[in-house]
Amino acid sequence: MLGWLHIAVPPAPALFGQLLIGLINGAFYAMLSLGLAVIFGLLNIINFAHGAQYMLGAFCAYLVLNYLGIGYWPSLLIAPIVVGAFGMLLERFFIRWIYRLDHLYGLLLTFGMALIIQGVFRQYYGSAGQPYSIPDLLAGGQDLGFMFLPNYRAWVIAASSVCCFGTWFVIERTRLGAYLRAATENPTLVQAFGINVPRMVTLTYGFGVALAALAGVLAAPIYQVSPLMGSNLIIVVFAVVVIGGMGSILGAIVGGFALGIIEGLTKVFYPEASSTAIFVIMVVVLLVKPAGLFGRTV
Amino acid sequence: MNETATMRTARRFALLGAALVAPVAFYPIFLMKALCFALFAAAFNLLIGFAGLLSFGHAAFFGSASYVTAYAAKSWGVPPLLAILAGTVVAGIMGVVFGWLAIRRKGIYFAMVTLALSQMVYFYALESQYTGGEDGIQAVPRGDLLGLIDLNQPLVMYYFVLAICLLGFGVVYRAIHSPFGEVLKAIRDNEPRAISLGYHTDRYKLLAFTLSATLAGLAGATKALVFQLASLTDVTWQMSGDVVLMTLIGGLGTIWGPVVGAFISITMENYLAELGSWVTVIQGTIFVVCVLAFRRGVIGEVVHFVSRRQRKPQLVDEPGIHRAS
């Protein structure tokens, strides 16, 4: 009996360690699926280039550090602005042309963009990861008694939570967010009230992309900066989105964190399944509640 | 002038004749690769072009069939026909399961679900002991057809592959030109209406998905014997993207589009191989150009051009998935 328990309950440091990794992954899932949901809400396209834009954020931080000597903290602002502006250009010159078509064309178009972006970076930087060091201020960590908490990881969780709930607040609780939600429901009517909907669409896409880029900068010191860092992640995020449903901003955030934690726990109890845990959960959700946990029927 | 049945038959025989003498001008291995991918793309097109379902995970069926066939031929010494059959059947069964799950959602969600399911297959292939991990299953024996004909001669293998692919194309053609195909098109164009007419659309969609997965499996199984290799490449999402691209270039919802698209894509891959990652960039650019300016694809444009000159009602106005879901 006791022997069995000993196997089933892993030592606390391992458990909390994996829980922390899960929470970190969950932070990135939440930020990315939030960006996807915001973009989908107004543009009605699934942004397949989201993973590539996350990678662009990380690379932006890496490049300004190595060529201009600009460190981590300014990068947190520079990367989202640069990549977000790039996203707005993409929206203005490419994505805009396909709004009247089936949603699937948006998926294909942004998939093509992702291939281009990733291909260019792979050509110049190879598939290997480039290191990006943790800023001095956040080096080291705290010994909490039951586990060791690196400062940088605590910062990532805090920063992404603030971003996610800030976004939620803006969309659900401010006038700007009200315009946004109204335009999601009925763009023609909102335009008739004198609001420049096309510009709002461009800005929204830019914001979603900037969120992905910010996630990329946060991820740079944890994972290495590599051209393909976003390509497998985006598929997991798609599964998160299918599980959560795109109906609710809060759903994307809570779902992202929760699934990261579940994935982390799987690593402790059944490591073989950890890479597929989220996909299995997706299958179960599809069977039980096809519209997603927080979603409306689509 | 209307296209007559005689003309169509003549064109078919001309194509068949061209396929029979093609090895004179091209390497058989190139032709076999192109044929396998043409069948793969035709299977994929059956789903997107005629049922309006975009599967972003068709590599799962292609790759799994490839693994099963390679494993059966190599480890069990199963004769080639039986090995291909085994791979195809496994892909078909997976098609039933994946289809049953995926058709619960529509549109882009459907695409994301199939993508996620195929990523599961990828992780399984990466970690399983049967698939050889990063190495894949190499040196798969082609064996003897019915114990008589040695498939190791390239020309013999070519005609064997041609026969299999023609069979596959035949199945796709029959499916499209049957009452079943008509119902699929109705579902693609207006699903609520098809439902109100009394069709159990989910059953039709599942059947189309299974058929498409089975044929994709047939293509993958044949490919395993052609290259005597089953590898991780076959189950990656990039492979799923490749087949979407082939179909898009050739023309969604056209009969010959996927075949033409596959030949264009494989030729391009052959000549651009030394460019490294630029191939990805070029593929991405083609995606963007096709979606923005060339949605009918090569064959679709030809059909559109011909029918406009003849001032007939358009056969192909917009590609298969034009209707918002």
Coordinates of C-alpha atoms in Angstrom, one line a residue:
Chain A
M1 CA 0.0 0.0 0.0
L2 CA 2.6 2.5 1.1
G3 CA 4.9 1.4 -1.7
W4 CA 2.2 2.1 -4.2
L5 CA 1.6 5.5 -2.8
H6 CA 5.3 6.2 -3.0
I7 CA 5.2 5.6 -6.7
A8 CA 2.0 7.5 -7.4
V9 CA 2.9 10.6 -5.4
P10 CA 6.1 12.0 -6.7
P11 CA 8.4 14.0 -4.5
A12 CA 7.2 17.6 -3.9
P13 CA 10.0 19.4 -5.7
A14 CA 9.4 17.5 -8.9
L15 CA 5.7 18.0 -8.7
F16 CA 6.0 21.8 -8.1
G17 CA 8.7 22.0 -10.6
Q18 CA 6.5 20.6 -13.3
L19 CA 3.6 22.6 -12.1
L20 CA 5.7 25.7 -12.6
I21 CA 6.7 24.7 -16.1
G22 CA 3.1 24.0 -16.8
L23 CA 2.2 27.5 -15.5
I24 CA 4.9 29.1 -17.7
N25 CA 3.6 27.2 -20.8
G26 CA 0.1 28.1 -19.8
A27 CA 1.1 31.8 -19.7
F28 CA 2.2 31.6 -23.3
Y29 CA -0.9 29.6 -24.4
A30 CA -3.1 32.2 -22.7
M31 CA -1.4 35.1 -24.4
L32 CA -1.4 33.5 -27.8
S33 CA -4.9 32.2 -27.7
L34 CA -6.1 35.6 -26.4
G35 CA -4.5 37.3 -29.4
L36 CA -6.1 34.7 -31.7
A37 CA -9.5 35.3 -30.1
V38 CA -9.3 39.0 -30.4
I39 CA -8.3 38.9 -34.0
F40 CA -10.9 36.3 -34.8
G41 CA -13.6 38.3 -33.1
L42 CA -13.3 41.3 -35.4
L43 CA -11.6 40.0 -38.5
N44 CA -13.2 36.5 -38.7
I45 CA -9.9 34.9 -39.7
I46 CA -7.7 32.4 -37.9
N47 CA -4.3 34.0 -37.8
F48 CA -2.0 31.0 -38.7
A49 CA 0.9 33.4 -38.7
H50 CA 0.5 33.9 -35.0
G51 CA 3.3 31.5 -34.2
A52 CA 5.6 33.2 -36.7
Q53 CA 4.8 36.5 -35.2
Y54 CA 5.6 35.2 -31.7
M55 CA 8.9 34.1 -33.2
L56 CA 9.4 37.5 -34.7
G57 CA 9.0 39.1 -31.3
A58 CA 11.7 36.9 -29.8
F59 CA 14.0 37.6 -32.8
C60 CA 13.4 41.3 -32.6
A61 CA 14.6 41.2 -29.0
Y62 CA 17.6 39.1 -30.0
L63 CA 18.5 41.4 -32.9
V64 CA 18.3 44.7 -31.1
L65 CA 20.4 43.2 -28.4
N66 CA 23.1 42.0 -30.7
Y67 CA 23.2 44.8 -33.2
L68 CA 22.1 47.9 -31.3
G69 CA 23.0 46.8 -27.8
I70 CA 19.5 47.4 -26.5
G71 CA 18.7 45.1 -23.6
Y72 CA 15.7 43.2 -22.4
W73 CA 13.6 45.9 -20.8
P74 CA 13.3 48.3 -23.8
S75 CA 12.8 45.2 -26.0
L76 CA 9.6 44.5 -24.1
L77 CA 8.3 47.7 -25.6
I78 CA 10.2 47.8 -28.9
A79 CA 9.4 44.3 -30.2
P80 CA 5.6 44.5 -29.8
I81 CA 5.6 47.9 -31.5
V82 CA 7.8 46.9 -34.4
V83 CA 6.1 43.5 -35.0
G84 CA 2.7 45.0 -34.4
A85 CA 3.4 47.6 -37.0
F86 CA 4.6 44.9 -39.4
G87 CA 1.3 43.1 -38.7
M88 CA -0.7 46.2 -39.5
L89 CA 1.1 46.4 -42.8
L90 CA 0.2 42.8 -43.5
E91 CA -3.4 43.5 -42.7
R92 CA -3.5 46.7 -44.8
F93 CA -1.9 45.2 -47.9
F94 CA -2.9 41.6 -47.9
I95 CA -5.4 40.3 -45.4
R96 CA -7.8 43.2 -46.2
W97 CA -8.6 41.7 -49.6
I98 CA -10.1 38.5 -48.4
Y99 CA -12.7 39.6 -45.8
R100 CA -15.6 39.0 -48.2
L101 CA -14.4 35.4 -48.9
D102 CA -14.8 32.3 -46.8
H103 CA -12.9 32.2 -43.5
L104 CA -10.8 29.3 -44.8
Y105 CA -9.0 31.6 -47.2
G106 CA -7.8 33.7 -44.3
L107 CA -6.3 30.5 -42.8
L108 CA -4.6 29.7 -46.0
L109 CA -3.3 33.2 -46.6
T110 CA -1.8 33.6 -43.1
F111 CA -0.4 30.0 -43.4
G112 CA 1.5 31.2 -46.5
M113 CA 2.7 34.3 -44.5
A114 CA 3.9 32.0 -41.7
L115 CA 5.9 29.9 -44.2
I116 CA 7.5 33.0 -45.7
I117 CA 8.5 34.5 -42.4
Q118 CA 9.8 31.2 -41.0
G119 CA 11.6 30.4 -44.2
V120 CA 13.5 33.7 -44.3
F121 CA 14.7 33.3 -40.7
R122 CA 15.7 29.7 -41.2
Q123 CA 17.7 30.7 -44.2
Y124 CA 19.7 33.2 -42.2
Y125 CA 19.8 31.7 -38.7
G126 CA 19.5 27.9 -39.3
S127 CA 17.2 25.7 -37.2
A128 CA 19.4 25.9 -34.1
G129 CA 18.4 28.1 -31.2
Q130 CA 20.2 31.3 -30.3
P131 CA 20.7 31.9 -26.6
Y132 CA 19.2 35.0 -24.9
S133 CA 20.2 35.6 -21.4
I134 CA 18.0 36.5 -18.5
P135 CA 18.2 40.2 -17.5
D136 CA 20.4 40.8 -14.4
L137 CA 17.6 42.2 -12.4
L138 CA 15.7 38.9 -12.6
A139 CA 18.6 36.5 -12.2
G140 CA 18.6 34.1 -9.3
G141 CA 15.5 32.9 -7.5
Q142 CA 13.7 32.4 -4.3
D143 CA 13.8 29.3 -2.1
L144 CA 10.2 28.8 -1.1
G145 CA 11.0 25.9 1.2
F146 CA 9.1 23.3 -0.9
M147 CA 10.6 24.4 -4.2
F148 CA 13.0 26.8 -5.9
L149 CA 11.3 29.6 -7.8
P150 CA 13.5 31.3 -10.4
N151 CA 12.8 35.0 -10.4
Y152 CA 12.5 35.2 -14.2
R153 CA 9.8 32.6 -14.3
A154 CA 7.8 34.4 -11.6
W155 CA 8.1 37.5 -13.6
V156 CA 6.8 35.8 -16.8
I157 CA 3.7 34.5 -15.0
A158 CA 3.1 37.9 -13.4
A159 CA 3.6 39.8 -16.6
S160 CA 1.5 37.6 -18.8
S161 CA -1.3 37.6 -16.2
V162 CA -1.3 41.4 -16.1
C163 CA -1.3 41.6 -19.9
C164 CA -4.1 39.1 -20.2
F165 CA -6.3 40.7 -17.6
G166 CA -5.5 44.2 -18.9
T167 CA -6.7 43.1 -22.3
W168 CA -9.8 41.6 -20.8
F169 CA -10.5 44.8 -18.9
V170 CA -10.1 47.0 -22.0
I171 CA -12.4 44.9 -24.1
E172 CA -15.1 44.2 -21.5
R173 CA -15.0 47.3 -19.4
T174 CA -14.1 50.4 -21.5
R175 CA -15.7 52.4 -24.2
L176 CA -13.1 51.4 -26.7
G177 CA -13.8 47.8 -25.9
A178 CA -17.5 48.5 -26.3
Y179 CA -16.9 49.8 -29.8
L180 CA -14.8 46.7 -30.6
R181 CA -17.5 44.4 -29.3
A182 CA -20.2 46.2 -31.2
A183 CA -18.1 46.1 -34.4
T184 CA -17.7 42.3 -33.9
E185 CA -21.5 42.0 -33.8
N186 CA -22.4 44.4 -36.6
P187 CA -19.6 46.3 -38.4
T188 CA -22.0 48.1 -40.8
L189 CA -24.1 49.6 -38.1
V190 CA -21.0 50.7 -36.1
Q191 CA -19.6 52.4 -39.2
A192 CA -22.9 54.2 -39.7
F193 CA -22.4 55.7 -36.2
G194 CA -19.3 57.3 -37.5
I195 CA -16.6 55.0 -36.3
N196 CA -13.8 54.2 -38.6
V197 CA -14.2 50.4 -38.7
P198 CA -11.5 49.6 -41.2
R199 CA -8.9 51.4 -39.1
M200 CA -10.2 49.7 -36.0
V201 CA -9.7 46.3 -37.8
T202 CA -6.1 47.3 -38.7
L203 CA -5.4 48.3 -35.1
T204 CA -7.0 45.2 -33.7
Y205 CA -4.9 43.0 -35.9
G206 CA -1.8 45.0 -34.9
F207 CA -2.7 44.6 -31.2
G208 CA -3.1 40.8 -31.5
V209 CA 0.2 40.5 -33.3
A210 CA 1.9 42.8 -30.7
L211 CA 0.6 40.5 -28.0
A212 CA 2.2 37.5 -29.7
A213 CA 5.4 39.5 -30.1
L214 CA 5.4 40.3 -26.4
A215 CA 4.9 36.7 -25.6
G216 CA 7.9 36.0 -27.8
V217 CA 10.2 38.5 -25.9
L218 CA 9.1 36.9 -22.6
A219 CA 9.8 33.5 -24.0
A220 CA 13.3 34.4 -25.4
P221 CA 15.3 33.8 -22.2
I222 CA 13.3 30.6 -21.3
Y223 CA 13.2 28.8 -24.6
Q224 CA 16.0 29.6 -27.1
V225 CA 15.3 32.0 -29.9
S226 CA 14.8 29.8 -33.1
P227 CA 13.0 30.3 -36.3
L228 CA 10.7 27.3 -35.7
M229 CA 9.9 28.1 -32.0
G230 CA 6.4 29.2 -32.9
S231 CA 5.4 26.6 -35.5
N232 CA 4.7 23.7 -33.2
L233 CA 3.4 25.9 -30.4
I234 CA 0.7 27.4 -32.6
I235 CA -0.8 24.0 -33.2
V236 CA -1.1 23.4 -29.5
V237 CA -2.6 26.9 -29.2
F238 CA -5.1 25.9 -31.9
A239 CA -6.1 22.9 -29.7
V240 CA -6.5 25.3 -26.7
V241 CA -8.7 27.5 -28.8
V242 CA -10.8 24.5 -29.9
I243 CA -11.2 23.5 -26.2
G244 CA -12.0 26.9 -24.9
G245 CA -14.1 28.1 -27.8
M246 CA -13.6 31.6 -29.2
G247 CA -16.7 33.1 -27.7
S248 CA -15.1 34.5 -24.7
I249 CA -11.9 36.5 -23.9
L250 CA -11.9 35.2 -20.4
G251 CA -12.3 31.6 -21.7
A252 CA -9.1 32.0 -23.8
I253 CA -7.1 33.2 -20.8
V254 CA -8.4 30.7 -18.2
G255 CA -8.2 27.9 -20.7
G256 CA -4.7 28.7 -21.6
F257 CA -3.4 28.7 -18.0
A258 CA -5.4 25.6 -17.1
L259 CA -4.3 23.5 -20.0
G260 CA -0.6 24.5 -19.4
I261 CA -1.0 23.3 -15.8
I262 CA -2.7 20.0 -16.8
E263 CA 0.1 19.4 -19.4
G264 CA 2.7 20.0 -16.7
L265 CA 1.0 17.6 -14.3
T266 CA 0.9 14.9 -17.1
K267 CA 4.6 15.2 -17.2
V268 CA 4.8 14.1 -13.6
F269 CA 2.3 11.3 -13.6
Y270 CA 2.5 9.9 -17.1
P271 CA 5.4 11.5 -19.0
E272 CA 4.8 9.5 -22.2
A273 CA 1.5 11.3 -22.8
S274 CA 2.7 14.9 -22.0
S275 CA 3.1 15.9 -25.6
T276 CA -0.3 14.8 -26.6
A277 CA -2.2 15.6 -23.3
I278 CA -3.8 18.7 -24.7
F279 CA -4.9 17.0 -27.9
V280 CA -6.5 14.2 -25.9
I281 CA -8.4 16.8 -23.8
M282 CA -9.5 18.4 -27.1
V283 CA -10.9 15.0 -28.3
V284 CA -12.8 14.6 -25.0
V285 CA -14.2 18.1 -25.2
L286 CA -15.3 17.5 -28.8
L287 CA -17.1 14.5 -27.6
V288 CA -18.8 16.0 -24.6
K289 CA -19.3 19.6 -25.6
P290 CA -18.6 20.1 -29.3
A291 CA -18.9 23.9 -29.2
G292 CA -16.0 24.2 -26.7
L293 CA -16.1 24.9 -23.0
F294 CA -16.8 28.6 -23.2
G295 CA -17.9 28.8 -26.8
R296 CA -21.0 29.6 -28.7
T297 CA -22.2 27.0 -31.2
V298 CA -20.5 27.7 -34.5
Chain B
M1 CA -19.3 24.7 -79.3
N2 CA -20.2 22.3 -76.6
E3 CA -17.8 19.7 -75.5
T4 CA -19.0 16.4 -76.7
A5 CA -18.6 13.0 -75.0
T6 CA -16.4 11.9 -77.9
M7 CA -14.0 14.7 -77.2
R8 CA -13.9 13.9 -73.6
T9 CA -13.2 10.2 -74.3
A10 CA -10.5 11.2 -76.9
R11 CA -8.9 13.4 -74.3
R12 CA -8.9 10.7 -71.7
F13 CA -7.2 8.2 -74.1
A14 CA -4.7 10.9 -75.0
L15 CA -3.8 11.4 -71.3
L16 CA -3.6 7.6 -70.7
G17 CA -1.3 7.3 -73.7
A18 CA 0.8 10.1 -72.4
A19 CA 1.0 8.4 -69.0
L20 CA 2.0 5.1 -70.7
V21 CA 4.9 6.6 -72.7
A22 CA 6.0 9.1 -70.1
P23 CA 8.9 7.0 -68.7
V24 CA 10.6 7.6 -72.1
A25 CA 11.0 11.3 -71.3
F26 CA 11.1 11.4 -67.5
Y27 CA 12.8 9.5 -64.7
P28 CA 10.3 6.8 -63.5
I29 CA 11.1 7.7 -59.8
F30 CA 10.0 11.4 -60.5
L31 CA 6.9 10.3 -62.3
M32 CA 6.0 7.8 -59.5
K33 CA 6.5 10.5 -56.8
A34 CA 4.3 12.9 -58.8
L35 CA 1.6 10.2 -59.3
C36 CA 1.5 9.4 -55.6
F37 CA 1.1 13.0 -54.6
A38 CA -1.4 13.5 -57.4
L39 CA -3.5 10.8 -55.8
F40 CA -3.0 12.3 -52.4
A41 CA -4.1 15.7 -53.7
A42 CA -7.1 14.2 -55.5
A43 CA -8.2 12.6 -52.2
F44 CA -7.8 15.8 -50.4
N45 CA -9.6 17.7 -53.1
L46 CA -12.6 15.3 -52.8
L47 CA -13.0 16.7 -49.3
I48 CA -12.4 20.4 -49.8
G49 CA -13.5 20.9 -53.3
F50 CA -16.7 18.9 -53.2
A51 CA -17.7 18.7 -49.5
G52 CA -16.2 22.1 -48.5
L53 CA -14.2 20.7 -45.6
L54 CA -10.7 21.9 -45.2
S55 CA -8.7 19.2 -43.5
F56 CA -5.3 20.5 -42.3
G57 CA -4.2 17.1 -41.1
H58 CA -4.3 14.8 -44.1
A59 CA -0.6 14.0 -43.6
A60 CA -1.8 11.8 -40.7
F61 CA -3.5 9.3 -43.1
F62 CA -0.8 9.6 -45.8
G63 CA 2.0 9.1 -43.3
S64 CA 0.3 6.4 -41.1
A65 CA -0.4 4.3 -44.2
S66 CA 3.1 4.8 -45.3
Y67 CA 4.4 3.5 -41.9
V68 CA 2.0 0.5 -41.8
T69 CA 2.9 -0.6 -45.3
A70 CA 6.6 -0.2 -44.7
Y71 CA 6.4 -2.1 -41.4
A72 CA 4.3 -4.9 -42.9
A73 CA 6.6 -5.3 -45.9
K74 CA 9.8 -5.1 -44.0
S75 CA 9.2 -6.8 -40.6
W76 CA 6.5 -9.3 -41.6
G77 CA 7.7 -9.8 -45.2
V78 CA 4.1 -9.3 -46.5
P79 CA 3.8 -9.2 -50.3
P80 CA 3.4 -5.7 -51.8
L81 CA -0.3 -5.7 -52.6
L82 CA -1.2 -6.9 -49.2
A83 CA 1.1 -4.4 -47.5
I84 CA -0.5 -1.6 -49.5
L85 CA -3.9 -2.9 -48.6
A86 CA -2.9 -3.0 -44.9
G87 CA -1.8 0.6 -45.0
T88 CA -4.9 1.8 -46.8
V89 CA -7.2 0.0 -44.4
V90 CA -5.5 1.5 -41.4
A91 CA -5.8 5.0 -43.0
G92 CA -9.5 4.3 -43.6
I93 CA -10.1 3.3 -40.0
M94 CA -8.3 6.4 -38.8
G95 CA -10.4 8.4 -41.2
V96 CA -13.6 7.1 -39.6
V97 CA -12.4 8.0 -36.1
F98 CA -10.9 11.4 -37.0
G99 CA -13.8 12.3 -39.2
W100 CA -16.3 11.3 -36.5
L101 CA -14.6 13.7 -34.2
A102 CA -13.8 16.5 -36.6
I103 CA -17.3 16.9 -38.3
R104 CA -18.6 18.0 -34.9
R105 CA -17.1 21.4 -35.8
K106 CA -17.4 23.4 -39.0
G107 CA -15.2 25.8 -41.0
I108 CA -11.9 26.9 -39.5
Y109 CA -12.6 24.9 -36.3
F110 CA -12.7 21.8 -38.5
A111 CA -9.4 22.7 -39.9
M112 CA -7.9 23.2 -36.5
V113 CA -9.3 20.0 -35.1
T114 CA -7.8 17.9 -38.0
L115 CA -4.5 19.7 -37.6
A116 CA -4.4 18.9 -33.9
L117 CA -5.4 15.3 -34.4
S118 CA -2.7 14.9 -37.0
Q119 CA -0.1 16.4 -34.6
M120 CA -1.0 13.6 -32.2
V121 CA -0.2 11.1 -34.9
Y122 CA 3.1 12.9 -35.4
F123 CA 4.0 12.7 -31.8
Y124 CA 3.1 9.0 -31.7
A125 CA 5.3 8.4 -34.8
L126 CA 8.1 10.3 -33.1
E127 CA 8.1 8.3 -29.9
S128 CA 6.8 4.9 -31.0
Q129 CA 9.2 1.9 -31.2
Y130 CA 7.6 0.7 -34.4
T131 CA 8.4 3.7 -36.5
G132 CA 12.1 4.1 -36.1
G133 CA 11.9 7.6 -34.7
E134 CA 14.0 10.1 -36.7
D135 CA 15.4 7.5 -39.0
G136 CA 12.0 6.1 -40.1
I137 CA 11.7 2.7 -41.7
Q138 CA 14.4 2.4 -44.3
A139 CA 15.2 -0.2 -47.0
V140 CA 11.6 -1.4 -47.4
P141 CA 11.6 -4.4 -49.8
R142 CA 9.3 -3.8 -52.8
G143 CA 8.9 -7.6 -53.3
D144 CA 7.3 -9.5 -56.1
L145 CA 3.8 -8.7 -57.4
L146 CA 1.7 -11.9 -57.0
G147 CA 5.0 -13.8 -56.6
L148 CA 5.7 -13.3 -60.3
I149 CA 6.7 -9.8 -61.3
D150 CA 9.8 -8.3 -59.7
L151 CA 8.9 -4.7 -58.7
N152 CA 12.6 -3.7 -58.3
Q153 CA 12.8 -2.8 -61.9
P154 CA 11.9 0.9 -62.1
L155 CA 9.7 0.6 -65.2
V156 CA 7.7 -2.3 -63.8
M157 CA 7.2 -0.4 -60.6
Y158 CA 6.1 2.7 -62.6
Y159 CA 3.3 0.8 -64.3
F160 CA 2.3 -0.8 -61.0
V161 CA 2.1 2.7 -59.4
L162 CA 0.2 4.0 -62.5
A163 CA -2.4 1.3 -62.2
I164 CA -2.9 1.9 -58.5
C165 CA -3.2 5.7 -59.0
L166 CA -5.6 5.3 -61.9
L167 CA -7.7 3.1 -59.7
G168 CA -7.7 5.8 -57.1
F169 CA -8.5 8.5 -59.6
G170 CA -11.4 6.3 -60.9
V171 CA -12.8 6.1 -57.4
V172 CA -12.6 9.8 -56.9
Y173 CA -14.2 10.4 -60.3
R174 CA -17.0 8.0 -59.6
A175 CA -17.7 9.5 -56.2
I176 CA -17.9 13.0 -57.6
H177 CA -20.2 12.0 -60.5
S178 CA -22.6 10.0 -58.4
P179 CA -25.7 11.0 -56.5
F180 CA -23.5 10.9 -53.4
G181 CA -21.2 13.5 -55.0
E182 CA -24.2 15.7 -55.8
V183 CA -25.4 15.6 -52.2
L184 CA -21.8 16.6 -51.1
K185 CA -21.9 19.6 -53.4
A186 CA -25.3 20.5 -52.0
I187 CA -23.8 20.4 -48.5
R188 CA -20.9 22.4 -49.5
D189 CA -23.0 25.1 -51.1
N190 CA -25.8 25.3 -48.5
E191 CA -25.7 22.9 -45.6
P192 CA -28.9 24.0 -43.8
R193 CA -30.8 23.6 -47.0
A194 CA -29.5 20.1 -47.5
I195 CA -30.5 19.3 -44.0
S196 CA -34.0 20.7 -44.6
L197 CA -34.3 18.5 -47.7
G198 CA -33.9 15.5 -45.4
Y199 CA -30.3 14.6 -45.9
H200 CA -28.3 13.4 -42.9
T201 CA -25.4 15.7 -43.8
D202 CA -23.2 14.4 -41.0
R203 CA -23.3 10.9 -42.5
Y204 CA -22.4 12.2 -45.9
K205 CA -19.6 14.3 -44.5
L206 CA -18.2 11.3 -42.5
L207 CA -18.4 9.1 -45.6
A208 CA -16.6 11.7 -47.7
F209 CA -14.0 12.1 -45.0
T210 CA -13.4 8.4 -44.7
L211 CA -13.1 7.9 -48.5
S212 CA -10.7 10.8 -48.7
A213 CA -8.6 9.4 -45.8
T214 CA -8.6 6.0 -47.4
L215 CA -7.4 7.3 -50.7
A216 CA -4.8 9.5 -49.0
G217 CA -3.7 6.3 -47.3
L218 CA -3.5 4.4 -50.6
A219 CA -1.2 7.2 -51.9
G220 CA 1.0 7.1 -48.8
A221 CA 1.2 3.3 -48.9
T222 CA 2.3 3.3 -52.5
K223 CA 4.8 6.0 -51.8
A224 CA 6.4 3.8 -49.1
L225 CA 7.1 1.1 -51.6
V226 CA 8.3 3.6 -54.3
F227 CA 10.9 5.2 -52.1
Q228 CA 11.3 2.1 -49.9
L229 CA 11.0 4.5 -47.0
A230 CA 8.5 5.7 -44.4
S231 CA 9.7 8.7 -42.5
L232 CA 8.6 11.4 -40.1
T233 CA 8.3 13.9 -43.0
D234 CA 5.2 12.1 -44.2
V235 CA 3.3 12.9 -41.0
T236 CA 4.4 16.5 -40.3
W237 CA 2.0 19.4 -40.6
Q238 CA 4.3 20.7 -43.5
M239 CA 3.1 17.7 -45.5
S240 CA -0.5 18.6 -44.8
G241 CA 0.3 22.1 -46.0
D242 CA 2.0 20.7 -49.1
V243 CA -1.1 18.9 -50.2
V244 CA -3.2 22.0 -49.6
L245 CA -0.8 24.0 -51.8
M246 CA -0.9 21.4 -54.6
T247 CA -4.7 21.4 -54.7
L248 CA -4.8 25.2 -54.5
I249 CA -2.3 25.6 -57.4
G250 CA -4.2 23.2 -59.6
G251 CA -7.7 24.4 -58.7
L252 CA -10.0 23.5 -55.8
G253 CA -13.0 21.6 -56.8
T254 CA -11.8 20.7 -60.3
I255 CA -11.2 17.1 -61.4
W256 CA -7.7 17.5 -62.9
G257 CA -6.6 20.4 -60.7
P258 CA -5.0 18.3 -58.0
V259 CA -3.1 16.2 -60.6
V260 CA -1.7 19.3 -62.4
G261 CA -1.0 21.0 -59.0
A262 CA 0.9 17.9 -57.8
F263 CA 3.1 17.7 -60.9
I264 CA 3.8 21.5 -60.7
S265 CA 4.7 21.2 -57.0
I266 CA 6.9 18.1 -57.4
T267 CA 8.7 19.6 -60.4
M268 CA 9.3 22.8 -58.5
E269 CA 10.6 20.9 -55.5
N270 CA 13.0 18.9 -57.7
Y271 CA 14.5 22.0 -59.3
L272 CA 14.6 24.2 -56.2
A273 CA 16.0 21.5 -53.8
E274 CA 19.4 23.1 -53.6
L275 CA 17.9 26.5 -52.5
G276 CA 17.4 25.2 -48.9
S277 CA 14.9 27.2 -46.9
W278 CA 14.0 29.4 -49.8
V279 CA 11.8 26.6 -51.0
T280 CA 9.6 27.3 -47.9
V281 CA 9.6 31.0 -48.8
I282 CA 8.6 30.3 -52.4
Q283 CA 5.8 27.9 -51.2
G284 CA 4.5 30.6 -48.9
T285 CA 4.6 33.2 -51.6
I286 CA 2.6 30.9 -53.9
F287 CA 0.1 30.4 -51.1
V288 CA -0.3 34.2 -50.8
V289 CA -0.5 34.8 -54.5
C290 CA -3.0 31.9 -55.0
V291 CA -5.3 33.1 -52.3
L292 CA -5.2 36.8 -53.3
A293 CA -5.2 36.6 -57.0
F294 CA -5.5 33.1 -58.4
R295 CA -8.2 31.3 -56.4
R296 CA -9.4 29.3 -59.3
G297 CA -6.0 27.6 -59.8
V298 CA -4.5 26.5 -63.1
I299 CA -7.3 24.2 -64.2
G300 CA -10.0 26.4 -62.8
E301 CA -8.7 29.4 -64.8
V302 CA -8.7 27.3 -68.0
V303 CA -12.2 26.1 -67.4
H304 CA -13.3 29.7 -66.6
F305 CA -11.6 31.0 -69.8
V306 CA -13.0 28.4 -72.1
S307 CA -16.6 28.7 -70.7
R308 CA -16.4 32.5 -70.9
R309 CA -15.4 32.4 -74.6
Q310 CA -18.2 30.0 -75.3
R311 CA -20.6 32.4 -73.4
K312 CA -21.9 29.4 -71.5
P313 CA -23.0 29.6 -67.9
Q314 CA -19.8 29.3 -65.9
L315 CA -18.9 25.9 -64.8
V316 CA -16.5 27.1 -62.2
D317 CA -17.3 30.6 -60.9
E318 CA -15.4 30.6 -57.6
P319 CA -13.5 27.8 -56.0
G320 CA -15.2 25.2 -53.9
I321 CA -15.1 26.8 -50.6
H322 CA -16.5 30.2 -51.5
R323 CA -19.5 30.0 -49.2
A324 CA -19.0 31.4 -45.7
S325 CA -19.9 28.8 -43.2

